[in-house]
């Protein structure tokens, strides 16, 4: 008996087949992982179940009965609740108001009664939350609990969680898993979307794997090892790229950041007295939960954000006050966090490759198209970019876009490289490639500042690891001493190590 | 977007096939023909005959064929002006006002330089017209670059301001002393653009138009500034990240755009009217926006689109004269054609798919 049975679901977006004849069966009282790489079609499948998309073909049964789900309202009526990757909460309202929103019994809201009802529900499901507190005062992990409670409050028997751990620190993940196990014991069914293998093996009963929109299979979690699951996910065993251990104690400091302060887009302080040193031939990893100043740090170091105070020195030369072009000329290899912000999508691969160094290809104002083209062909070959020189960059896959950026930057042998989130959204093959390139740069003697929210990536590549929390560096450890637990404590802001 | 009952839907495509482009004017014509036929009947005329005079007849005689080029001249210039700005992502809606700024310069200098030989006067008024258009474009450009004030609003509003300036000049100091009409005194013979072909209105302005189109092509496709402009226009953050001075590039594009529009004003004063008059421009500045859009912001496209609009313009004039139908009919047809052409232009980015 399946509580949810999706049969032959196909969904296309234009040319792209996001779900290709996918079957998905959910049992009552299980935690079921939906596993797959970015872009595999997990979110799409669940948005269909929740009524946010209509499938092109396929049927959905809830408790053996065929149902038509046209909107989230229908989904909720069928006992299905979803917590999306981006929360749908109203920050100025209280927890109770958010939960009751759109689900009030009458026109008049009795605040005390409402709060009591929400508190009772929280109690019943074992979710620790104060119904009176305002959502805008809550941490991400708590907001997620509000979303879960919201779904449960509407009598959801099936709970869909779309990459719930992506925004959480390790301690919050543990708390979430406790909640999920408790719900499961109550007989609820949970669909847990993830692409993190260790979480899937830790918490789920069964796993359904999607790849390129196709169903690869559904298996019992206990029968599978992480590497077997990985193989299903990517179609091959992964060979993660990792750093060879070497000491770089004797090397000079290439990049020195002193008391750097910067504001975010809202004008609030985002970086407070950041001090970092990156030596030649070293990868310094910056770990931290997203939104703790990583973006501002990367932008400051790329010369595209004005710093309030402090200093950035490359091989002894001050960079503050220089233009982005000045940073490049000084020898900073700048890779933007958002690939689309580093390249002009409607310009070609060739043009984008030349964009940072147009002066070198210009004679009395006129572009040397031939030289640009030749150089582009070389780089496309050298960096294994799967694209033709005249393809607009926006038609490239994420991995190939990242390769274009790497080619533009790394081919110049920069003294220092700033790489925020270099593998975000890339598949395993492209991820390995990017990491390999970074390690080669390190071995060449470049100073590399790697900013990443992916702890595994930080641990695999860094020689030293700094943790950023609310715009401050709260600890710097040699890679050898860094454990996920210790980093997790630092990342959550619970401790500082100096 | 979904019309599910028909089981058909529009799917957006990134790269419309190239053969679609030349079909657009043809299809636009057919649809416009169908849409306007009823009106033409109502005016007691035969639609086929009307359309013959509208679109074919102008091509059959030398005089009217040259008239097409005359009509195309200001459109080439304003189309190029708008393209230059739009390519850099600066939405200059102010070509109309900038055109008049250039026209004022030409009308003023054309009178003042009566005694100066033509080979000095003509380059002077062209350069002065360029400078005047540029100057008028400076205000919104600086507001945009320094204070991020939306240029669509400011350039558009300045068109009205320019309208008042022109009207103040023509009803005040520049009112023609001889006739008393609200028009400036006639410019000197040395300022008049010479005719390319005797007994036609085709003049030096057309050559200048072609030159500007060539320069536009060269700058956009062959120079590093052109690539920088396009980078800024297509993705400001990325251009900035790559080290391009976004503000400076935008400013230059905006000013050059204003300058080119100014030349359009010079060409109308020195080539056609010989006075500054209130309706010097039949909305050329605005039509330039449509031309730039239909020409997909490239020089060749702008050139072809201007010729097509020149043809429609020339045809609209003759139709009412020959057939004795109201002038409005020509204007209605022209406007309909414009809307239909724009519609097709948007639709070419979609494919029809059976579900
Ligand atoms: N609304 C949409 N329009 C167009 N393409 C989409 C849309 N939503 C998802 N896609 C595409 O469908 C594919 C699957 O996406 P998604 O379901 O979000 O993957 P996952 O959640 O597994 O990372 C991706 O290639 C994505 O770009
Ligand atoms: Mg997803």
PDB file of N, CA and C in Angstrom, chain A residues 446-482:
ATOM      1  N   UNK A 446      50.738  29.516  -6.680  1.00  0.00           N
ATOM      2  CA  UNK A 446      49.756  30.580  -6.482  1.00  0.00           C
ATOM      3  C   UNK A 446      49.208  30.513  -5.057  1.00  0.00           C
ATOM      4  N   UNK A 447      48.792  31.660  -4.554  1.00  0.00           N
ATOM      5  CA  UNK A 447      48.098  31.711  -3.270  1.00  0.00           C
ATOM      6  C   UNK A 447      46.612  31.653  -3.562  1.00  0.00           C
ATOM      7  N   UNK A 448      45.940  30.655  -2.988  1.00  0.00           N
ATOM      8  CA  UNK A 448      44.540  30.465  -3.361  1.00  0.00           C
ATOM      9  C   UNK A 448      43.636  30.661  -2.161  1.00  0.00           C
ATOM     10  N   UNK A 449      42.668  31.547  -2.314  1.00  0.00           N
ATOM     11  CA  UNK A 449      41.673  31.734  -1.274  1.00  0.00           C
ATOM     12  C   UNK A 449      40.393  31.063  -1.760  1.00  0.00           C
ATOM     13  N   UNK A 450      40.043  29.971  -1.102  1.00  0.00           N
ATOM     14  CA  UNK A 450      38.885  29.186  -1.519  1.00  0.00           C
ATOM     15  C   UNK A 450      37.750  29.439  -0.535  1.00  0.00           C
ATOM     16  N   UNK A 451      36.683  30.035  -1.023  1.00  0.00           N
ATOM     17  CA  UNK A 451      35.527  30.277  -0.166  1.00  0.00           C
ATOM     18  C   UNK A 451      34.464  29.270  -0.571  1.00  0.00           C
ATOM     19  N   UNK A 452      34.003  28.454   0.384  1.00  0.00           N
ATOM     20  CA  UNK A 452      33.027  27.449  -0.006  1.00  0.00           C
ATOM     21  C   UNK A 452      32.100  27.133   1.148  1.00  0.00           C
ATOM     22  N   UNK A 453      30.842  26.872   0.804  1.00  0.00           N
ATOM     23  CA  UNK A 453      29.891  26.436   1.824  1.00  0.00           C
ATOM     24  C   UNK A 453      29.872  24.916   1.922  1.00  0.00           C
ATOM     25  N   UNK A 454      30.614  24.282   1.035  1.00  0.00           N
ATOM     26  CA  UNK A 454      30.660  22.823   1.013  1.00  0.00           C
ATOM     27  C   UNK A 454      31.844  22.369   1.865  1.00  0.00           C
ATOM     28  N   UNK A 455      31.533  21.884   3.067  1.00  0.00           N
ATOM     29  CA  UNK A 455      32.596  21.514   4.007  1.00  0.00           C
ATOM     30  C   UNK A 455      33.521  20.450   3.430  1.00  0.00           C
ATOM     31  N   UNK A 456      32.917  19.500   2.705  1.00  0.00           N
ATOM     32  CA  UNK A 456      33.736  18.435   2.129  1.00  0.00           C
ATOM     33  C   UNK A 456      34.781  19.016   1.186  1.00  0.00           C
ATOM     34  N   UNK A 457      34.360  20.023   0.443  1.00  0.00           N
ATOM     35  CA  UNK A 457      35.292  20.649  -0.493  1.00  0.00           C
ATOM     36  C   UNK A 457      36.421  21.348   0.252  1.00  0.00           C
ATOM     37  N   UNK A 458      36.037  22.088   1.288  1.00  0.00           N
ATOM     38  CA  UNK A 458      37.041  22.794   2.091  1.00  0.00           C
ATOM     39  C   UNK A 458      38.041  21.777   2.656  1.00  0.00           C
ATOM     40  N   UNK A 459      37.494  20.687   3.212  1.00  0.00           N
ATOM     41  CA  UNK A 459      38.373  19.700   3.850  1.00  0.00           C
ATOM     42  C   UNK A 459      39.261  19.005   2.827  1.00  0.00           C
ATOM     43  N   UNK A 460      38.737  18.796   1.624  1.00  0.00           N
ATOM     44  CA  UNK A 460      39.509  18.062   0.628  1.00  0.00           C
ATOM     45  C   UNK A 460      40.659  18.890   0.071  1.00  0.00           C
ATOM     46  N   UNK A 461      40.491  20.193  -0.006  1.00  0.00           N
ATOM     47  CA  UNK A 461      41.456  21.006  -0.747  1.00  0.00           C
ATOM     48  C   UNK A 461      42.359  21.874   0.110  1.00  0.00           C
ATOM     49  N   UNK A 462      41.902  22.305   1.281  1.00  0.00           N
ATOM     50  CA  UNK A 462      42.606  23.388   1.974  1.00  0.00           C
ATOM     51  C   UNK A 462      43.849  22.900   2.719  1.00  0.00           C
ATOM     52  N   UNK A 463      44.860  23.779   2.773  1.00  0.00           N
ATOM     53  CA  UNK A 463      46.009  23.552   3.636  1.00  0.00           C
ATOM     54  C   UNK A 463      45.716  24.098   5.025  1.00  0.00           C
ATOM     55  N   UNK A 464      45.031  25.234   5.032  1.00  0.00           N
ATOM     56  CA  UNK A 464      44.557  25.785   6.301  1.00  0.00           C
ATOM     57  C   UNK A 464      43.106  26.196   6.095  1.00  0.00           C
ATOM     58  N   UNK A 465      42.374  26.246   7.219  1.00  0.00           N
ATOM     59  CA  UNK A 465      40.954  26.557   7.118  1.00  0.00           C
ATOM     60  C   UNK A 465      40.607  27.686   8.078  1.00  0.00           C
ATOM     61  N   UNK A 466      39.995  28.735   7.542  1.00  0.00           N
ATOM     62  CA  UNK A 466      39.487  29.806   8.393  1.00  0.00           C
ATOM     63  C   UNK A 466      37.976  29.708   8.388  1.00  0.00           C
ATOM     64  N   UNK A 467      37.358  30.023   9.523  1.00  0.00           N
ATOM     65  CA  UNK A 467      35.891  29.967   9.585  1.00  0.00           C
ATOM     66  C   UNK A 467      35.355  31.380   9.742  1.00  0.00           C
ATOM     67  N   UNK A 468      34.364  31.703   8.925  1.00  0.00           N
ATOM     68  CA  UNK A 468      33.768  33.034   8.985  1.00  0.00           C
ATOM     69  C   UNK A 468      32.382  32.913   9.610  1.00  0.00           C
ATOM     70  N   UNK A 469      32.107  33.807  10.547  1.00  0.00           N
ATOM     71  CA  UNK A 469      30.789  33.823  11.176  1.00  0.00           C
ATOM     72  C   UNK A 469      30.393  35.273  11.391  1.00  0.00           C
ATOM     73  N   UNK A 470      29.248  35.655  10.873  1.00  0.00           N
ATOM     74  CA  UNK A 470      28.764  37.040  10.946  1.00  0.00           C
ATOM     75  C   UNK A 470      29.860  38.037  10.608  1.00  0.00           C
ATOM     76  N   UNK A 471      30.568  37.766   9.527  1.00  0.00           N
ATOM     77  CA  UNK A 471      31.543  38.720   9.018  1.00  0.00           C
ATOM     78  C   UNK A 471      32.862  38.750   9.763  1.00  0.00           C
ATOM     79  N   UNK A 472      33.026  37.859  10.739  1.00  0.00           N
ATOM     80  CA  UNK A 472      34.290  37.815  11.463  1.00  0.00           C
ATOM     81  C   UNK A 472      34.952  36.470  11.251  1.00  0.00           C
ATOM     82  N   UNK A 473      36.275  36.481  11.236  1.00  0.00           N
ATOM     83  CA  UNK A 473      36.994  35.212  11.209  1.00  0.00           C
ATOM     84  C   UNK A 473      37.040  34.718  12.649  1.00  0.00           C
ATOM     85  N   UNK A 474      36.370  33.588  12.926  1.00  0.00           N
ATOM     86  CA  UNK A 474      36.268  33.120  14.309  1.00  0.00           C
ATOM     87  C   UNK A 474      37.268  32.001  14.611  1.00  0.00           C
ATOM     88  N   UNK A 475      38.052  31.625  13.646  1.00  0.00           N
ATOM     89  CA  UNK A 475      39.060  30.615  13.934  1.00  0.00           C
ATOM     90  C   UNK A 475      39.834  30.271  12.677  1.00  0.00           C
ATOM     91  N   UNK A 476      41.117  29.939  12.848  1.00  0.00           N
ATOM     92  CA  UNK A 476      41.931  29.473  11.719  1.00  0.00           C
ATOM     93  C   UNK A 476      42.658  28.217  12.168  1.00  0.00           C
ATOM     94  N   UNK A 477      42.479  27.123  11.451  1.00  0.00           N
ATOM     95  CA  UNK A 477      43.088  25.852  11.844  1.00  0.00           C
ATOM     96  C   UNK A 477      43.900  25.286  10.685  1.00  0.00           C
ATOM     97  N   UNK A 478      44.982  24.588  10.994  1.00  0.00           N
ATOM     98  CA  UNK A 478      45.635  23.808   9.942  1.00  0.00           C
ATOM     99  C   UNK A 478      44.687  22.675   9.541  1.00  0.00           C
ATOM    100  N   UNK A 479      44.764  22.259   8.284  1.00  0.00           N
ATOM    101  CA  UNK A 479      43.841  21.246   7.801  1.00  0.00           C
ATOM    102  C   UNK A 479      43.878  19.990   8.663  1.00  0.00           C
ATOM    103  N   UNK A 480      45.073  19.631   9.149  1.00  0.00           N
ATOM    104  CA  UNK A 480      45.227  18.421   9.933  1.00  0.00           C
ATOM    105  C   UNK A 480      44.399  18.420  11.207  1.00  0.00           C
ATOM    106  N   UNK A 481      44.145  19.603  11.769  1.00  0.00           N
ATOM    107  CA  UNK A 481      43.418  19.670  13.031  1.00  0.00           C
ATOM    108  C   UNK A 481      41.924  19.900  12.845  1.00  0.00           C
ATOM    109  N   UNK A 482      41.516  20.092  11.598  1.00  0.00           N
ATOM    110  CA  UNK A 482      40.112  20.447  11.368  1.00  0.00           C
ATOM    111  C   UNK A 482      39.261  19.194  11.232  1.00  0.00           C
TER     112      UNK A 482
END
